[in-house]
Amino acid sequence: MASLLRPWSNLPDEILVMLFKRLLHICDRIRFRAVCKGLFPIPKLPWTMEYMWKKTTDSNRTSSICKLREPDLHQGSSASRSYIVENGMMEGRSNFVDAEACASRDGWVLFSKEEGKGTVISLPHLESPGFEVATFSSAPTFPDCVVFVTHPPESGKISISICRPCGDDRTWNGSIFRVPEFFDSVESVAYMGGSFYCHFGCFYRMTSFNTATQKWSIIRIRSSPTYENDYAIDDCTLFCFSNPNYLLEGEGELLLAYAAKDRYSLYPGEYDDEWFLLYKLDWKRKAWRNKGRLRGGAIFLGKTSFWISSEGETEIVANRVHHYSRGTPKFFLSPSDYPFGLLEEYREKCKICYHPCTQGLKTIWIAPPPQF
């Protein structure tokens, strides 16, 4: 009988990842690692992908540029490399013309076209007048993967489409739900614990969609967010609803990042691209609270936003919020993680691990796949 027992380390990576993702609380994840270090995914720094596909006079060929950049762990050394995936006139890339990278997860990238580079999982054509946000729950090779798309709201209603790439029914299934008239477009979407959470650009406007029950719920936020010493910032000089905002999951918490308003600009729409307001959702009080310390974690914001823990190579970006501003990589240091008065000293010692985007190309963070 004993010969039939197999060690945990022999489980397929897909099952290990599914187990780990079901542990939403940081304490559970620590215990998970204590059982066997080999079962805990080693955090890796994300890469960046730059891309552009254009039509040419030759209908059979496409002008294709696609390259990957790894982070610079040793500034000025040869350890940082870029990899040319495609550069030149390529056949079979017509579906990529004007393609947009919508999201990345576990090393995969979701495009608004049917075709991709590397392992390809084609999705059925989605008949739609347009979409606002598209993302997916897990690697599309997993049986539980769900692709989630939101469409522009109309007359107090919003429509969504979902598809299961590895399911028996690979067609798009659409649903229409009512939302308050003052709900605008969906600004960002995050997946956590079996649900997709939609943020509509305002602190009070949130919804969730449960993939198992197909239930759509409006999350009623009851109070204004707070910053630092718990004072409300609803109408203060730090905040403007039109500023970039990002929803993401981090260590089992639903997080919201807003670019702070530029205090020195005369224009209300200008924002400070090196200062972000970070909040976590207090589920009990239904309110956004100051996130406080990142405790060594790091956040990457963009078309796809995610959290990584700090260990090994990722320690170099601990307590930072990374993002691209007009093609230039920038980061914000979490003030709560540093001694009072020493933030600037720490900032001067930090270096940027990523390179500016090549002019004229689009860029997206590649969320790294879990490695054991």
mmCIF file of C-alpha atoms in Angstrom:
data_model
loop_
_atom_site.group_PDB
_atom_site.id
_atom_site.type_symbol
_atom_site.label_atom_id
_atom_site.label_comp_id
_atom_site.label_asym_id
_atom_site.label_seq_id
_atom_site.Cartn_x
_atom_site.Cartn_y
_atom_site.Cartn_z
ATOM 1 C CA MET A 1 0.000 0.000 0.000
ATOM 2 C CA ALA A 2 2.830 2.357 0.861
ATOM 3 C CA SER A 3 4.256 1.931 -2.616
ATOM 4 C CA LEU A 4 1.157 3.617 -4.055
ATOM 5 C CA LEU A 5 1.802 6.859 -2.159
ATOM 6 C CA ARG A 6 3.449 9.638 -4.124
ATOM 7 C CA PRO A 7 5.214 12.725 -2.741
ATOM 8 C CA TRP A 8 3.537 16.105 -3.083
ATOM 9 C CA SER A 9 6.402 17.286 -5.284
ATOM 10 C CA ASN A 10 5.237 14.874 -8.009
ATOM 11 C CA LEU A 11 1.930 16.663 -8.470
ATOM 12 C CA PRO A 12 1.565 18.445 -11.824
ATOM 13 C CA ASP A 13 2.368 22.167 -11.714
ATOM 14 C CA GLU A 14 -1.204 22.985 -12.777
ATOM 15 C CA ILE A 15 -2.611 21.331 -9.640
ATOM 16 C CA LEU A 16 -0.014 22.997 -7.397
ATOM 17 C CA VAL A 17 -0.936 26.394 -8.786
ATOM 18 C CA MET A 18 -4.661 25.718 -8.315
ATOM 19 C CA LEU A 19 -4.021 24.749 -4.670
ATOM 20 C CA PHE A 20 -1.921 27.824 -4.016
ATOM 21 C CA LYS A 21 -4.410 30.237 -5.587
ATOM 22 C CA ARG A 22 -7.192 28.966 -3.345
ATOM 23 C CA LEU A 23 -5.229 30.164 -0.298
ATOM 24 C CA LEU A 24 -6.310 33.798 -0.112
ATOM 25 C CA HIS A 25 -4.882 34.656 3.313
ATOM 26 C CA ILE A 26 -1.170 35.360 3.743
ATOM 27 C CA CYS A 27 -1.004 33.155 6.870
ATOM 28 C CA ASP A 28 -2.305 30.182 4.890
ATOM 29 C CA ARG A 29 0.285 30.779 2.182
ATOM 30 C CA ILE A 30 3.059 30.883 4.782
ATOM 31 C CA ARG A 31 1.862 27.553 6.195
ATOM 32 C CA PHE A 32 1.672 26.196 2.656
ATOM 33 C CA ARG A 33 5.343 26.986 2.204
ATOM 34 C CA ALA A 34 6.270 25.585 5.634
ATOM 35 C CA VAL A 35 4.902 22.161 4.644
ATOM 36 C CA CYS A 36 7.329 21.898 1.739
ATOM 37 C CA LYS A 37 9.336 24.674 0.131
ATOM 38 C CA GLY A 38 9.162 22.872 -3.182
ATOM 39 C CA LEU A 39 5.401 23.464 -3.297
ATOM 40 C CA PHE A 40 5.673 27.245 -2.964
ATOM 41 C CA PRO A 41 6.053 29.196 -6.210
ATOM 42 C CA ILE A 42 9.295 31.153 -6.417
ATOM 43 C CA PRO A 43 8.476 34.793 -7.236
ATOM 44 C CA LYS A 44 9.962 36.047 -10.495
ATOM 45 C CA LEU A 45 10.255 39.570 -11.841
ATOM 46 C CA PRO A 46 7.992 40.302 -14.804
ATOM 47 C CA TRP A 47 9.392 40.922 -18.254
ATOM 48 C CA THR A 48 8.068 43.488 -20.686
ATOM 49 C CA MET A 49 6.858 42.898 -24.216
ATOM 50 C CA GLU A 50 7.013 45.536 -26.955
ATOM 51 C CA TYR A 51 5.025 45.000 -30.115
ATOM 52 C CA MET A 52 3.526 46.520 -33.240
ATOM 53 C CA TRP A 53 1.943 44.970 -36.340
ATOM 54 C CA LYS A 54 1.130 47.034 -39.436
ATOM 55 C CA LYS A 55 -0.428 46.407 -42.842
ATOM 56 C CA THR A 56 1.751 46.467 -45.941
ATOM 57 C CA THR A 57 1.097 46.663 -49.658
ATOM 58 C CA ASP A 58 1.621 42.896 -49.762
ATOM 59 C CA SER A 59 -1.659 41.370 -48.574
ATOM 60 C CA ASN A 60 0.110 38.147 -47.569
ATOM 61 C CA ARG A 61 2.746 39.761 -45.367
ATOM 62 C CA THR A 62 2.656 41.978 -42.275
ATOM 63 C CA SER A 63 5.245 44.361 -40.840
ATOM 64 C CA SER A 64 5.890 42.698 -37.494
ATOM 65 C CA ILE A 65 7.876 43.840 -34.457
ATOM 66 C CA CYS A 66 7.700 41.851 -31.219
ATOM 67 C CA LYS A 67 10.433 41.655 -28.596
ATOM 68 C CA LEU A 68 10.795 40.682 -24.965
ATOM 69 C CA ARG A 69 12.931 42.465 -22.378
ATOM 70 C CA GLU A 70 14.055 40.946 -19.126
ATOM 71 C CA PRO A 71 14.653 43.157 -16.063
ATOM 72 C CA ASP A 72 18.113 44.583 -15.401
ATOM 73 C CA LEU A 73 19.148 42.910 -12.150
ATOM 74 C CA HIS A 74 22.722 44.191 -12.398
ATOM 75 C CA GLN A 75 22.678 47.692 -13.810
ATOM 76 C CA GLY A 76 25.075 48.137 -16.682
ATOM 77 C CA SER A 77 25.920 44.447 -16.953
ATOM 78 C CA SER A 78 25.258 42.002 -19.758
ATOM 79 C CA ALA A 79 22.758 40.175 -17.532
ATOM 80 C CA SER A 80 19.929 42.254 -18.968
ATOM 81 C CA ARG A 81 18.930 41.074 -22.426
ATOM 82 C CA SER A 82 16.242 41.676 -24.991
ATOM 83 C CA TYR A 83 14.957 38.942 -27.265
ATOM 84 C CA ILE A 84 13.683 39.543 -30.768
ATOM 85 C CA VAL A 85 10.623 37.366 -31.349
ATOM 86 C CA GLU A 86 9.788 38.898 -34.718
ATOM 87 C CA ASN A 87 11.218 41.812 -36.664
ATOM 88 C CA GLY A 88 10.441 42.210 -40.321
ATOM 89 C CA MET A 89 7.955 41.128 -42.946
ATOM 90 C CA MET A 90 6.051 38.098 -41.679
ATOM 91 C CA GLU A 91 3.411 35.852 -43.188
ATOM 92 C CA GLY A 92 0.370 34.694 -41.240
ATOM 93 C CA ARG A 93 0.187 37.762 -39.017
ATOM 94 C CA SER A 94 -2.742 39.598 -40.602
ATOM 95 C CA ASN A 95 -4.914 38.958 -37.539
ATOM 96 C CA PHE A 96 -2.393 40.862 -35.433
ATOM 97 C CA VAL A 97 -2.751 44.153 -37.307
ATOM 98 C CA ASP A 98 -3.919 46.782 -34.780
ATOM 99 C CA ALA A 99 -3.938 44.102 -32.060
ATOM 100 C CA GLU A 100 -4.046 45.239 -28.444
ATOM 101 C CA ALA A 101 -2.629 43.317 -25.513
ATOM 102 C CA CYS A 102 -5.419 43.304 -22.930
ATOM 103 C CA ALA A 103 -4.017 41.306 -20.027
ATOM 104 C CA SER A 104 -1.259 38.941 -18.928
ATOM 105 C CA ARG A 105 -1.283 36.104 -16.411
ATOM 106 C CA ASP A 106 1.037 33.170 -15.691
ATOM 107 C CA GLY A 107 3.218 33.982 -18.704
ATOM 108 C CA TRP A 108 0.279 34.230 -21.140
ATOM 109 C CA VAL A 109 -0.914 37.361 -22.957
ATOM 110 C CA LEU A 110 -4.500 37.980 -24.042
ATOM 111 C CA PHE A 111 -4.863 39.912 -27.300
ATOM 112 C CA SER A 112 -7.977 41.334 -28.850
ATOM 113 C CA LYS A 113 -7.202 39.188 -31.883
ATOM 114 C CA GLU A 114 -7.370 35.432 -32.301
ATOM 115 C CA GLU A 115 -3.731 34.647 -32.929
ATOM 116 C CA GLY A 116 -0.596 34.874 -30.799
ATOM 117 C CA LYS A 117 3.096 33.997 -30.757
ATOM 118 C CA GLY A 118 4.275 30.864 -28.990
ATOM 119 C CA THR A 119 1.675 28.336 -27.891
ATOM 120 C CA VAL A 120 -1.615 29.486 -29.406
ATOM 121 C CA ILE A 121 -5.079 28.945 -28.022
ATOM 122 C CA SER A 122 -7.565 30.493 -30.433
ATOM 123 C CA LEU A 123 -10.849 31.803 -29.099
ATOM 124 C CA PRO A 124 -14.094 31.925 -31.077
ATOM 125 C CA HIS A 125 -14.864 35.198 -32.831
ATOM 126 C CA LEU A 126 -16.759 37.551 -30.520
ATOM 127 C CA GLU A 127 -19.540 39.456 -32.271
ATOM 128 C CA SER A 128 -19.618 42.753 -30.396
ATOM 129 C CA PRO A 129 -19.836 46.494 -31.071
ATOM 130 C CA GLY A 130 -16.740 46.877 -28.923
ATOM 131 C CA PHE A 131 -15.268 46.033 -25.561
ATOM 132 C CA GLU A 132 -13.876 48.038 -22.649
ATOM 133 C CA VAL A 133 -11.809 45.599 -20.594
ATOM 134 C CA ALA A 134 -10.757 42.005 -21.224
ATOM 135 C CA THR A 135 -8.883 39.663 -18.888
ATOM 136 C CA PHE A 136 -8.691 36.008 -17.848
ATOM 137 C CA SER A 137 -8.633 34.093 -14.583
ATOM 138 C CA SER A 138 -5.702 31.684 -15.027
ATOM 139 C CA ALA A 139 -3.445 30.115 -17.639
ATOM 140 C CA PRO A 140 -5.683 29.121 -20.580
ATOM 141 C CA THR A 141 -4.356 25.562 -20.407
ATOM 142 C CA PHE A 142 -6.086 25.144 -17.020
ATOM 143 C CA PRO A 143 -9.582 23.625 -17.082
ATOM 144 C CA ASP A 144 -10.947 26.390 -14.831
ATOM 145 C CA CYS A 145 -9.740 29.284 -17.012
ATOM 146 C CA VAL A 146 -12.396 31.900 -17.845
ATOM 147 C CA VAL A 147 -11.919 34.767 -20.313
ATOM 148 C CA PHE A 148 -13.966 37.784 -19.223
ATOM 149 C CA VAL A 149 -14.941 40.753 -21.429
ATOM 150 C CA THR A 150 -16.995 43.844 -20.570
ATOM 151 C CA HIS A 151 -18.848 45.915 -23.165
ATOM 152 C CA PRO A 152 -19.809 49.607 -23.048
ATOM 153 C CA PRO A 153 -22.826 50.278 -20.779
ATOM 154 C CA GLU A 154 -26.044 51.540 -22.303
ATOM 155 C CA SER A 155 -29.201 52.886 -20.640
ATOM 156 C CA GLY A 156 -28.413 51.527 -17.192
ATOM 157 C CA LYS A 157 -27.380 48.109 -18.481
ATOM 158 C CA ILE A 158 -24.000 46.478 -18.965
ATOM 159 C CA SER A 159 -23.242 43.372 -20.994
ATOM 160 C CA ILE A 160 -20.431 40.907 -20.434
ATOM 161 C CA SER A 161 -19.113 37.908 -22.369
ATOM 162 C CA ILE A 162 -17.285 34.888 -20.996
ATOM 163 C CA CYS A 163 -15.538 31.973 -22.680
ATOM 164 C CA ARG A 164 -13.852 28.850 -21.285
ATOM 165 C CA PRO A 165 -10.911 27.977 -23.588
ATOM 166 C CA CYS A 166 -10.591 24.425 -22.220
ATOM 167 C CA GLY A 167 -14.281 23.786 -21.572
ATOM 168 C CA ASP A 168 -16.620 21.513 -23.483
ATOM 169 C CA ASP A 169 -18.518 24.567 -24.711
ATOM 170 C CA ARG A 170 -15.942 26.991 -26.131
ATOM 171 C CA THR A 171 -18.507 29.498 -27.386
ATOM 172 C CA TRP A 172 -18.934 33.004 -25.995
ATOM 173 C CA ASN A 173 -21.787 33.307 -23.514
ATOM 174 C CA GLY A 174 -23.232 36.769 -23.054
ATOM 175 C CA SER A 175 -25.219 38.228 -20.163
ATOM 176 C CA ILE A 176 -26.832 41.608 -19.537
ATOM 177 C CA PHE A 177 -27.127 43.139 -16.056
ATOM 178 C CA ARG A 178 -28.624 46.304 -14.676
ATOM 179 C CA VAL A 179 -26.387 48.936 -13.108
ATOM 180 C CA PRO A 180 -27.206 52.399 -11.735
ATOM 181 C CA GLU A 181 -27.518 55.065 -14.424
ATOM 182 C CA PHE A 182 -24.500 56.976 -13.058
ATOM 183 C CA PHE A 183 -22.157 53.987 -13.589
ATOM 184 C CA ASP A 184 -19.774 54.928 -16.381
ATOM 185 C CA SER A 185 -17.376 52.712 -18.293
ATOM 186 C CA VAL A 186 -15.450 49.923 -16.586
ATOM 187 C CA GLU A 187 -11.949 51.236 -15.872
ATOM 188 C CA SER A 188 -10.265 48.079 -14.570
ATOM 189 C CA VAL A 189 -10.998 44.446 -13.680
ATOM 190 C CA ALA A 190 -9.378 42.088 -11.173
ATOM 191 C CA TYR A 191 -9.879 38.376 -10.588
ATOM 192 C CA MET A 192 -9.836 36.972 -7.048
ATOM 193 C CA GLY A 193 -11.342 33.917 -5.391
ATOM 194 C CA GLY A 194 -13.544 32.842 -8.273
ATOM 195 C CA SER A 195 -14.981 36.294 -9.073
ATOM 196 C CA PHE A 196 -14.193 39.117 -11.461
ATOM 197 C CA TYR A 197 -14.384 42.548 -9.812
ATOM 198 C CA CYS A 198 -15.130 45.608 -11.956
ATOM 199 C CA HIS A 199 -14.174 49.148 -10.987
ATOM 200 C CA PHE A 200 -16.004 52.000 -12.722
ATOM 201 C CA GLY A 201 -13.501 54.781 -11.980
ATOM 202 C CA CYS A 202 -15.186 56.042 -8.813
ATOM 203 C CA PHE A 203 -14.623 54.691 -5.290
ATOM 204 C CA TYR A 204 -18.337 53.985 -4.844
ATOM 205 C CA ARG A 205 -18.846 52.107 -8.128
ATOM 206 C CA MET A 206 -17.923 48.436 -7.932
ATOM 207 C CA THR A 207 -19.460 45.172 -9.135
ATOM 208 C CA SER A 208 -18.560 41.491 -8.991
ATOM 209 C CA PHE A 209 -19.314 38.502 -11.195
ATOM 210 C CA ASN A 210 -19.004 34.983 -9.770
ATOM 211 C CA THR A 211 -17.929 32.522 -12.459
ATOM 212 C CA ALA A 212 -19.457 29.489 -10.694
ATOM 213 C CA THR A 213 -22.901 30.879 -9.843
ATOM 214 C CA GLN A 214 -23.026 33.397 -12.737
ATOM 215 C CA LYS A 215 -24.228 35.945 -10.163
ATOM 216 C CA TRP A 216 -23.709 39.651 -10.779
ATOM 217 C CA SER A 217 -23.591 41.849 -7.664
ATOM 218 C CA ILE A 218 -23.224 45.563 -7.014
ATOM 219 C CA ILE A 219 -20.756 46.244 -4.196
ATOM 220 C CA ARG A 220 -22.053 49.237 -2.279
ATOM 221 C CA ILE A 221 -19.097 51.154 -0.845
ATOM 222 C CA ARG A 222 -20.420 53.078 2.148
ATOM 223 C CA SER A 223 -17.771 55.697 2.935
ATOM 224 C CA SER A 224 -15.023 57.774 1.372
ATOM 225 C CA PRO A 225 -11.498 56.369 1.280
ATOM 226 C CA THR A 226 -8.881 57.498 3.740
ATOM 227 C CA TYR A 227 -5.212 58.325 3.417
ATOM 228 C CA GLU A 228 -2.470 58.050 6.043
ATOM 229 C CA ASN A 229 -4.024 59.406 9.249
ATOM 230 C CA ASP A 230 -7.481 58.185 8.267
ATOM 231 C CA TYR A 231 -8.734 61.517 6.950
ATOM 232 C CA ALA A 232 -11.154 61.375 4.034
ATOM 233 C CA ILE A 233 -9.788 62.411 0.656
ATOM 234 C CA ASP A 234 -12.999 62.408 -1.374
ATOM 235 C CA ASP A 235 -12.633 66.016 -2.526
ATOM 236 C CA CYS A 236 -9.125 66.926 -1.400
ATOM 237 C CA THR A 237 -6.268 68.147 -3.570
ATOM 238 C CA LEU A 238 -4.692 64.679 -3.763
ATOM 239 C CA PHE A 239 -7.414 63.090 -5.810
ATOM 240 C CA CYS A 240 -9.130 63.323 -9.194
ATOM 241 C CA PHE A 241 -11.482 60.666 -10.594
ATOM 242 C CA SER A 242 -10.077 61.099 -14.108
ATOM 243 C CA ASN A 243 -6.603 60.001 -13.015
ATOM 244 C CA PRO A 244 -5.367 56.522 -13.968
ATOM 245 C CA ASN A 245 -6.672 53.845 -11.603
ATOM 246 C CA TYR A 246 -5.976 50.140 -11.343
ATOM 247 C CA LEU A 247 -7.699 47.241 -9.576
ATOM 248 C CA LEU A 248 -5.714 44.140 -8.604
ATOM 249 C CA GLU A 249 -5.418 41.245 -6.162
ATOM 250 C CA GLY A 250 -2.522 41.167 -3.727
ATOM 251 C CA GLU A 251 -1.950 38.609 -0.965
ATOM 252 C CA GLY A 252 -5.649 37.812 -0.766
ATOM 253 C CA GLU A 253 -6.733 41.472 -0.658
ATOM 254 C CA LEU A 254 -8.548 43.527 -3.282
ATOM 255 C CA LEU A 255 -6.337 46.556 -3.941
ATOM 256 C CA LEU A 256 -6.961 49.840 -5.740
ATOM 257 C CA ALA A 257 -4.223 52.189 -6.965
ATOM 258 C CA TYR A 258 -4.855 55.786 -8.046
ATOM 259 C CA ALA A 259 -2.304 58.172 -9.523
ATOM 260 C CA ALA A 260 -2.257 61.156 -7.163
ATOM 261 C CA LYS A 261 -3.236 64.575 -8.444
ATOM 262 C CA ASP A 262 -0.333 66.845 -9.351
ATOM 263 C CA ARG A 263 -0.364 69.502 -6.626
ATOM 264 C CA TYR A 264 1.805 71.857 -8.688
ATOM 265 C CA SER A 265 -0.189 71.807 -11.907
ATOM 266 C CA LEU A 266 -2.766 74.419 -12.890
ATOM 267 C CA TYR A 267 -4.698 71.815 -14.862
ATOM 268 C CA PRO A 268 -7.133 69.529 -12.983
ATOM 269 C CA GLY A 269 -6.434 66.557 -15.239
ATOM 270 C CA GLU A 270 -2.695 66.458 -14.586
ATOM 271 C CA TYR A 271 -1.429 63.742 -12.255
ATOM 272 C CA ASP A 272 1.825 62.931 -10.490
ATOM 273 C CA ASP A 273 3.266 59.861 -12.213
ATOM 274 C CA GLU A 274 5.578 59.119 -9.276
ATOM 275 C CA TRP A 275 2.999 59.126 -6.483
ATOM 276 C CA PHE A 276 0.152 56.636 -6.095
ATOM 277 C CA LEU A 277 -2.625 56.362 -3.538
ATOM 278 C CA LEU A 278 -2.977 52.710 -2.479
ATOM 279 C CA TYR A 279 -6.107 51.265 -0.873
ATOM 280 C CA LYS A 280 -7.430 47.895 0.220
ATOM 281 C CA LEU A 281 -11.095 46.990 0.436
ATOM 282 C CA ASP A 282 -12.416 46.557 3.968
ATOM 283 C CA TRP A 283 -15.095 43.935 3.292
ATOM 284 C CA LYS A 284 -16.659 44.228 6.734
ATOM 285 C CA ARG A 285 -17.179 48.006 6.580
ATOM 286 C CA LYS A 286 -17.514 48.126 2.779
ATOM 287 C CA ALA A 287 -14.969 50.928 2.548
ATOM 288 C CA TRP A 288 -11.578 51.597 0.992
ATOM 289 C CA ARG A 289 -8.815 51.934 3.586
ATOM 290 C CA ASN A 290 -5.217 53.071 3.272
ATOM 291 C CA LYS A 291 -3.132 50.054 2.256
ATOM 292 C CA GLY A 292 -0.247 51.034 4.510
ATOM 293 C CA ARG A 293 2.865 48.928 4.248
ATOM 294 C CA LEU A 294 3.651 46.677 1.301
ATOM 295 C CA ARG A 295 5.905 44.594 3.588
ATOM 296 C CA GLY A 296 8.382 43.743 0.878
ATOM 297 C CA GLY A 297 5.832 43.159 -1.864
ATOM 298 C CA ALA A 298 5.793 44.983 -5.187
ATOM 299 C CA ILE A 299 3.011 46.133 -7.505
ATOM 300 C CA PHE A 300 3.083 46.443 -11.299
ATOM 301 C CA LEU A 301 0.421 48.633 -12.915
ATOM 302 C CA GLY A 302 -0.744 48.833 -16.517
ATOM 303 C CA LYS A 303 -3.034 47.037 -18.975
ATOM 304 C CA THR A 304 -2.448 44.134 -16.624
ATOM 305 C CA SER A 305 -1.807 44.831 -12.921
ATOM 306 C CA PHE A 306 -0.511 42.365 -10.353
ATOM 307 C CA TRP A 307 1.329 41.898 -7.058
ATOM 308 C CA ILE A 308 4.503 39.869 -6.506
ATOM 309 C CA SER A 309 6.084 38.890 -3.209
ATOM 310 C CA SER A 310 9.690 39.706 -2.422
ATOM 311 C CA GLU A 311 12.134 36.820 -2.361
ATOM 312 C CA GLY A 312 15.382 36.142 -4.172
ATOM 313 C CA GLU A 313 15.641 38.187 -7.355
ATOM 314 C CA THR A 314 12.432 40.089 -6.606
ATOM 315 C CA GLU A 315 13.894 41.702 -3.460
ATOM 316 C CA ILE A 316 15.381 44.379 -5.695
ATOM 317 C CA VAL A 317 11.886 45.856 -6.269
ATOM 318 C CA ALA A 318 10.546 45.460 -2.710
ATOM 319 C CA ASN A 319 8.046 48.107 -1.547
ATOM 320 C CA ARG A 320 7.696 49.664 -5.000
ATOM 321 C CA VAL A 321 4.825 50.431 -7.338
ATOM 322 C CA HIS A 322 6.078 50.098 -10.935
ATOM 323 C CA HIS A 323 4.388 51.498 -14.018
ATOM 324 C CA TYR A 324 5.119 52.988 -17.437
ATOM 325 C CA SER A 325 4.464 56.690 -18.008
ATOM 326 C CA ARG A 326 4.540 57.728 -21.663
ATOM 327 C CA GLY A 327 6.871 54.840 -22.442
ATOM 328 C CA THR A 328 9.215 55.540 -19.518
ATOM 329 C CA PRO A 329 9.437 53.086 -16.589
ATOM 330 C CA LYS A 330 8.900 54.716 -13.202
ATOM 331 C CA PHE A 331 8.336 53.563 -9.651
ATOM 332 C CA PHE A 332 6.847 54.897 -6.432
ATOM 333 C CA LEU A 333 8.215 53.905 -3.018
ATOM 334 C CA SER A 334 5.689 53.043 -0.323
ATOM 335 C CA PRO A 335 6.340 55.653 2.450
ATOM 336 C CA SER A 336 4.944 53.375 5.176
ATOM 337 C CA ASP A 337 7.760 50.850 4.644
ATOM 338 C CA TYR A 338 10.627 53.244 5.441
ATOM 339 C CA PRO A 339 11.741 55.113 8.588
ATOM 340 C CA PHE A 340 10.456 58.667 8.879
ATOM 341 C CA GLY A 341 12.675 61.162 7.068
ATOM 342 C CA LEU A 342 14.734 58.511 5.235
ATOM 343 C CA LEU A 343 12.469 57.913 2.239
ATOM 344 C CA GLU A 344 14.481 60.103 -0.145
ATOM 345 C CA GLU A 345 17.722 58.499 1.002
ATOM 346 C CA TYR A 346 16.337 55.073 0.187
ATOM 347 C CA ARG A 347 14.973 56.339 -3.121
ATOM 348 C CA GLU A 348 18.385 57.586 -4.233
ATOM 349 C CA LYS A 349 19.817 54.113 -3.644
ATOM 350 C CA CYS A 350 17.139 52.461 -5.772
ATOM 351 C CA LYS A 351 17.636 51.851 -9.444
ATOM 352 C CA ILE A 352 15.151 51.310 -12.222
ATOM 353 C CA CYS A 353 15.272 47.707 -13.432
ATOM 354 C CA TYR A 354 13.398 48.277 -16.683
ATOM 355 C CA HIS A 355 14.221 50.046 -19.933
ATOM 356 C CA PRO A 356 12.172 52.716 -21.721
ATOM 357 C CA CYS A 357 9.837 51.420 -24.379
ATOM 358 C CA THR A 358 11.067 51.741 -27.950
ATOM 359 C CA GLN A 359 9.444 54.770 -29.552
ATOM 360 C CA GLY A 360 6.363 53.902 -31.570
ATOM 361 C CA LEU A 361 5.856 50.480 -29.953
ATOM 362 C CA LYS A 362 3.261 49.387 -27.421
ATOM 363 C CA THR A 363 4.277 47.683 -24.201
ATOM 364 C CA ILE A 364 2.777 45.417 -21.539
ATOM 365 C CA TRP A 365 4.052 43.691 -18.402
ATOM 366 C CA ILE A 366 4.324 39.916 -18.790
ATOM 367 C CA ALA A 367 3.084 38.425 -15.515
ATOM 368 C CA PRO A 368 5.531 35.569 -14.860
ATOM 369 C CA PRO A 369 4.287 31.982 -14.569
ATOM 370 C CA PRO A 370 4.657 30.328 -11.136
ATOM 371 C CA GLN A 371 7.884 28.366 -10.771
ATOM 372 C CA PHE A 372 8.447 25.692 -8.153
#
